[in-house]
PDB file of C-alpha atoms in Angstrom:
ATOM      1  CA  UNK A  52       7.513  -2.643 -31.773  1.00 41.00           C
ATOM      2  CA  UNK A  53       7.889  -4.765 -34.831  1.00 46.00           C
ATOM      3  CA  UNK A  54       9.065  -7.950 -33.069  1.00 60.00           C
ATOM      4  CA  UNK A  55       6.465 -10.713 -32.952  1.00 79.00           C
ATOM      5  CA  UNK A  56       5.200 -11.492 -29.479  1.00 88.00           C
ATOM      6  CA  UNK A  57       5.077 -15.058 -28.211  1.00 91.00           C
ATOM      7  CA  UNK A  58       2.167 -15.724 -25.818  1.00 94.00           C
ATOM      8  CA  UNK A  59       3.493 -16.854 -22.419  1.00 95.00           C
ATOM      9  CA  UNK A  60       2.229 -17.909 -18.998  1.00 96.00           C
ATOM     10  CA  UNK A  61       3.922 -15.913 -16.249  1.00 96.00           C
ATOM     11  CA  UNK A  62       4.365 -16.747 -12.563  1.00 97.00           C
ATOM     12  CA  UNK A  63       5.853 -14.033 -10.375  1.00 95.00           C
ATOM     13  CA  UNK A  64       6.810 -14.793  -6.768  1.00 96.00           C
ATOM     14  CA  UNK A  65       8.007 -11.937  -4.572  1.00 95.00           C
ATOM     15  CA  UNK A  66       9.418 -12.599  -1.078  1.00 96.00           C
ATOM     16  CA  UNK A  67       9.765  -9.642   1.268  1.00 95.00           C
ATOM     17  CA  UNK A  68      11.656  -9.867   4.572  1.00 93.00           C
ATOM     18  CA  UNK A  69      12.056  -7.289   7.299  1.00 86.00           C
ATOM     19  CA  UNK A  70      12.612  -7.614  11.058  1.00 82.00           C
ATOM     20  CA  UNK A  71      12.136 -11.382  11.023  1.00 84.00           C
ATOM     21  CA  UNK A  72       8.823 -11.103   9.154  1.00 91.00           C
ATOM     22  CA  UNK A  73       8.381 -12.747   5.764  1.00 94.00           C
ATOM     23  CA  UNK A  74       5.680 -12.051   3.215  1.00 94.00           C
ATOM     24  CA  UNK A  75       5.219 -13.877  -0.057  1.00 95.00           C
ATOM     25  CA  UNK A  76       3.146 -12.601  -2.975  1.00 92.00           C
ATOM     26  CA  UNK A  77       2.372 -14.940  -5.880  1.00 94.00           C
ATOM     27  CA  UNK A  78       0.863 -13.736  -9.134  1.00 94.00           C
ATOM     28  CA  UNK A  79       0.019 -15.680 -12.274  1.00 95.00           C
ATOM     29  CA  UNK A  80      -0.891 -13.908 -15.512  1.00 96.00           C
ATOM     30  CA  UNK A  81      -0.882 -14.403 -19.267  1.00 96.00           C
ATOM     31  CA  UNK A  82       1.393 -12.141 -21.256  1.00 96.00           C
ATOM     32  CA  UNK A  83       3.671 -11.684 -24.222  1.00 95.00           C
ATOM     33  CA  UNK A  84       7.403 -12.206 -24.754  1.00 94.00           C
ATOM     34  CA  UNK A  85       9.654 -10.932 -27.502  1.00 92.00           C
ATOM     35  CA  UNK A  86      13.344 -10.394 -28.057  1.00 90.00           C
ATOM     36  CA  UNK A  87      15.431  -8.194 -30.258  1.00 90.00           C
ATOM     37  CA  UNK A  88      19.169  -8.754 -30.182  1.00 90.00           C
ATOM     38  CA  UNK A  89      20.292  -9.065 -26.563  1.00 91.00           C
ATOM     39  CA  UNK A  90      17.118  -7.424 -25.232  1.00 94.00           C
ATOM     40  CA  UNK A  91      14.207  -9.532 -24.040  1.00 94.00           C
ATOM     41  CA  UNK A  92      10.846  -8.100 -23.031  1.00 96.00           C
ATOM     42  CA  UNK A  93       7.938  -9.554 -21.062  1.00 96.00           C
ATOM     43  CA  UNK A  94       4.635  -7.670 -21.032  1.00 97.00           C
ATOM     44  CA  UNK A  95       1.591  -8.528 -18.961  1.00 96.00           C
ATOM     45  CA  UNK A  96      -1.250  -6.930 -17.034  1.00 96.00           C
ATOM     46  CA  UNK A  97      -1.522  -7.494 -13.288  1.00 91.00           C
ATOM     47  CA  UNK A  98      -5.057  -7.956 -11.979  1.00 89.00           C
ATOM     48  CA  UNK A  99      -4.836  -7.282  -8.238  1.00 82.00           C
ATOM     49  CA  UNK A 100      -7.634  -8.492  -5.947  1.00 81.00           C
ATOM     50  CA  UNK A 101      -8.303  -4.863  -5.102  1.00 80.00           C
ATOM     51  CA  UNK A 102      -7.860  -1.912  -7.414  1.00 81.00           C
ATOM     52  CA  UNK A 103      -7.416  -1.348 -11.100  1.00 89.00           C
ATOM     53  CA  UNK A 104      -5.206  -3.380 -13.473  1.00 92.00           C
ATOM     54  CA  UNK A 105      -1.503  -2.550 -13.734  1.00 94.00           C
ATOM     55  CA  UNK A 106       0.378  -2.840 -17.033  1.00 96.00           C
ATOM     56  CA  UNK A 107       3.842  -4.276 -16.450  1.00 96.00           C
ATOM     57  CA  UNK A 108       6.803  -4.416 -18.821  1.00 97.00           C
ATOM     58  CA  UNK A 109      10.030  -6.175 -17.805  1.00 97.00           C
ATOM     59  CA  UNK A 110      13.052  -5.508 -20.011  1.00 97.00           C
ATOM     60  CA  UNK A 111      16.039  -7.831 -19.584  1.00 97.00           C
ATOM     61  CA  UNK A 112      19.449  -6.839 -20.976  1.00 95.00           C
ATOM     62  CA  UNK A 113      22.961  -8.015 -20.129  1.00 92.00           C
ATOM     63  CA  UNK A 114      23.727  -6.609 -16.658  1.00 91.00           C
ATOM     64  CA  UNK A 115      20.435  -4.706 -16.342  1.00 96.00           C
ATOM     65  CA  UNK A 116      16.757  -5.397 -15.689  1.00 98.00           C
ATOM     66  CA  UNK A 117      14.067  -2.732 -15.887  1.00 98.00           C
ATOM     67  CA  UNK A 118      10.524  -3.089 -14.512  1.00 97.00           C
ATOM     68  CA  UNK A 119       8.059  -0.461 -15.670  1.00 97.00           C
ATOM     69  CA  UNK A 120       4.529  -0.414 -14.272  1.00 96.00           C
ATOM     70  CA  UNK A 121       1.679   1.894 -15.249  1.00 95.00           C
ATOM     71  CA  UNK A 122      -2.005   2.167 -14.409  1.00 92.00           C
ATOM     72  CA  UNK A 123      -3.152   1.906 -10.775  1.00 87.00           C
ATOM     73  CA  UNK A 124       0.510   2.279  -9.750  1.00 91.00           C
ATOM     74  CA  UNK A 125       3.379   3.902 -11.644  1.00 95.00           C
ATOM     75  CA  UNK A 126       7.073   3.158 -11.272  1.00 95.00           C
ATOM     76  CA  UNK A 127      10.190   2.459 -13.283  1.00 96.00           C
ATOM     77  CA  UNK A 128      12.602   0.351 -11.257  1.00 96.00           C
ATOM     78  CA  UNK A 129      16.059  -0.486 -12.600  1.00 97.00           C
ATOM     79  CA  UNK A 130      18.272  -3.288 -11.313  1.00 98.00           C
ATOM     80  CA  UNK A 131      22.044  -3.373 -11.916  1.00 98.00           C
ATOM     81  CA  UNK A 132      24.114  -5.956 -10.048  1.00 97.00           C
ATOM     82  CA  UNK A 133      26.004  -4.510  -7.036  1.00 97.00           C
ATOM     83  CA  UNK A 134      24.664  -0.990  -7.752  1.00 97.00           C
ATOM     84  CA  UNK A 135      22.098   1.293  -6.150  1.00 97.00           C
ATOM     85  CA  UNK A 136      19.361   2.823  -8.288  1.00 97.00           C
ATOM     86  CA  UNK A 137      16.612   5.281  -7.352  1.00 96.00           C
ATOM     87  CA  UNK A 138      13.053   5.893  -8.481  1.00 95.00           C
ATOM     88  CA  UNK A 139       9.627   6.977  -7.282  1.00 95.00           C
ATOM     89  CA  UNK A 140       6.650   4.695  -6.722  1.00 92.00           C
ATOM     90  CA  UNK A 141       3.318   6.421  -7.376  1.00 94.00           C
ATOM     91  CA  UNK A 142       0.070   4.928  -6.108  1.00 84.00           C
ATOM     92  CA  UNK A 143      -3.236   5.949  -4.538  1.00 83.00           C
ATOM     93  CA  UNK A 144      -1.603   6.539  -1.133  1.00 83.00           C
ATOM     94  CA  UNK A 145       0.977   8.958  -2.508  1.00 90.00           C
ATOM     95  CA  UNK A 146       4.529   8.917  -3.826  1.00 94.00           C
ATOM     96  CA  UNK A 147       7.320   6.899  -2.206  1.00 92.00           C
ATOM     97  CA  UNK A 148      11.012   7.361  -2.919  1.00 95.00           C
ATOM     98  CA  UNK A 149      12.757   4.016  -3.494  1.00 94.00           C
ATOM     99  CA  UNK A 150      16.456   3.123  -3.282  1.00 96.00           C
ATOM    100  CA  UNK A 151      17.236  -0.321  -4.687  1.00 96.00           C
ATOM    101  CA  UNK A 152      20.550  -2.099  -4.108  1.00 97.00           C
ATOM    102  CA  UNK A 153      20.738  -5.207  -6.307  1.00 98.00           C
ATOM    103  CA  UNK A 154      22.659  -8.142  -4.834  1.00 97.00           C
ATOM    104  CA  UNK A 155      22.110 -10.667  -7.596  1.00 97.00           C
ATOM    105  CA  UNK A 156      20.535 -11.056 -11.047  1.00 97.00           C
ATOM    106  CA  UNK A 157      20.211 -14.459 -12.705  1.00 96.00           C
ATOM    107  CA  UNK A 158      18.478 -14.966 -16.026  1.00 94.00           C
ATOM    108  CA  UNK A 159      17.770 -18.012 -18.137  1.00 92.00           C
ATOM    109  CA  UNK A 160      16.240 -17.028 -21.435  1.00 87.00           C
ATOM    110  CA  UNK A 161      13.258 -18.744 -22.993  1.00 82.00           C
ATOM    111  CA  UNK A 162      15.533 -19.464 -25.962  1.00 76.00           C
ATOM    112  CA  UNK A 163      17.792 -21.531 -23.641  1.00 72.00           C
ATOM    113  CA  UNK A 164      15.075 -23.987 -22.665  1.00 74.00           C
ATOM    114  CA  UNK A 165      11.378 -24.696 -22.261  1.00 81.00           C
ATOM    115  CA  UNK A 166      11.110 -22.192 -19.408  1.00 93.00           C
ATOM    116  CA  UNK A 167      12.512 -18.734 -18.901  1.00 94.00           C
ATOM    117  CA  UNK A 168      13.530 -17.688 -15.398  1.00 96.00           C
ATOM    118  CA  UNK A 169      14.533 -14.366 -13.897  1.00 97.00           C
ATOM    119  CA  UNK A 170      15.753 -14.135 -10.302  1.00 98.00           C
ATOM    120  CA  UNK A 171      16.622 -10.840  -8.595  1.00 98.00           C
ATOM    121  CA  UNK A 172      17.752 -10.445  -4.992  1.00 98.00           C
ATOM    122  CA  UNK A 173      17.763  -6.854  -3.748  1.00 97.00           C
ATOM    123  CA  UNK A 174      17.427  -4.491  -0.807  1.00 96.00           C
ATOM    124  CA  UNK A 175      14.724  -1.861  -1.063  1.00 94.00           C
ATOM    125  CA  UNK A 176      14.640   1.270   1.089  1.00 94.00           C
ATOM    126  CA  UNK A 177      11.392   3.278   1.090  1.00 89.00           C
ATOM    127  CA  UNK A 178      11.561   7.002   1.866  1.00 89.00           C
ATOM    128  CA  UNK A 179      15.056   6.545   3.421  1.00 87.00           C
ATOM    129  CA  UNK A 180      13.347   4.769   6.351  1.00 88.00           C
ATOM    130  CA  UNK A 181      12.392   1.129   5.923  1.00 83.00           C
ATOM    131  CA  UNK A 182      14.814  -1.341   4.322  1.00 89.00           C
ATOM    132  CA  UNK A 183      13.482  -4.704   3.250  1.00 94.00           C
ATOM    133  CA  UNK A 184      15.138  -7.662   1.550  1.00 96.00           C
ATOM    134  CA  UNK A 185      13.332  -8.746  -1.594  1.00 96.00           C
ATOM    135  CA  UNK A 186      13.644 -11.837  -3.761  1.00 97.00           C
ATOM    136  CA  UNK A 187      11.809 -11.779  -7.060  1.00 97.00           C
ATOM    137  CA  UNK A 188      11.465 -15.013  -9.036  1.00 98.00           C
ATOM    138  CA  UNK A 189       9.763 -14.797 -12.408  1.00 97.00           C
ATOM    139  CA  UNK A 190       9.198 -17.928 -14.461  1.00 97.00           C
ATOM    140  CA  UNK A 191       7.577 -17.966 -17.863  1.00 96.00           C
ATOM    141  CA  UNK A 192       6.881 -20.468 -20.602  1.00 95.00           C
ATOM    142  CA  UNK A 193       5.189 -20.505 -23.984  1.00 91.00           C
ATOM    143  CA  UNK A 194       1.444 -20.863 -23.951  1.00 83.00           C
ATOM    144  CA  UNK A 195       0.244 -24.269 -25.071  1.00 73.00           C
ATOM    145  CA  UNK A 196      -1.810 -23.743 -28.214  1.00 62.00           C
ATOM    146  CA  UNK A 197      -4.723 -26.101 -28.625  1.00 56.00           C
ATOM    147  CA  UNK A 198      -6.217 -26.571 -32.067  1.00 49.00           C
TER     148      UNK A 198
END
């Protein structure tokens, strides 16, 4: 891609709820941000405590967010407000079929302020069996350059 990347600090908080249980996963990574027209892209590499790194690319467009992961896990999840989308999640334990119903997408672009913010609320059903409520909050800001 020819667009220049801006270095950013990324904080991703995922809340998962099912049957009264709540789990929260927090991840902080360094990455890159660029935009072309109405499309904005965040790229970063996840470094889980266990397992190999995962390359993640989040593409934000009006009415649609796409999260593509490759490496230790592979998936391409698409979010469209008030719609159901399907994909497969590939990882070391096998392949899971995912149905995602997106309740809400809110996005504040980096160009609108000092911080960018993406919030997605959705229901995820794995293998037509387990449905969990998810809330994903991604905040990002330009890296401070020291010289």
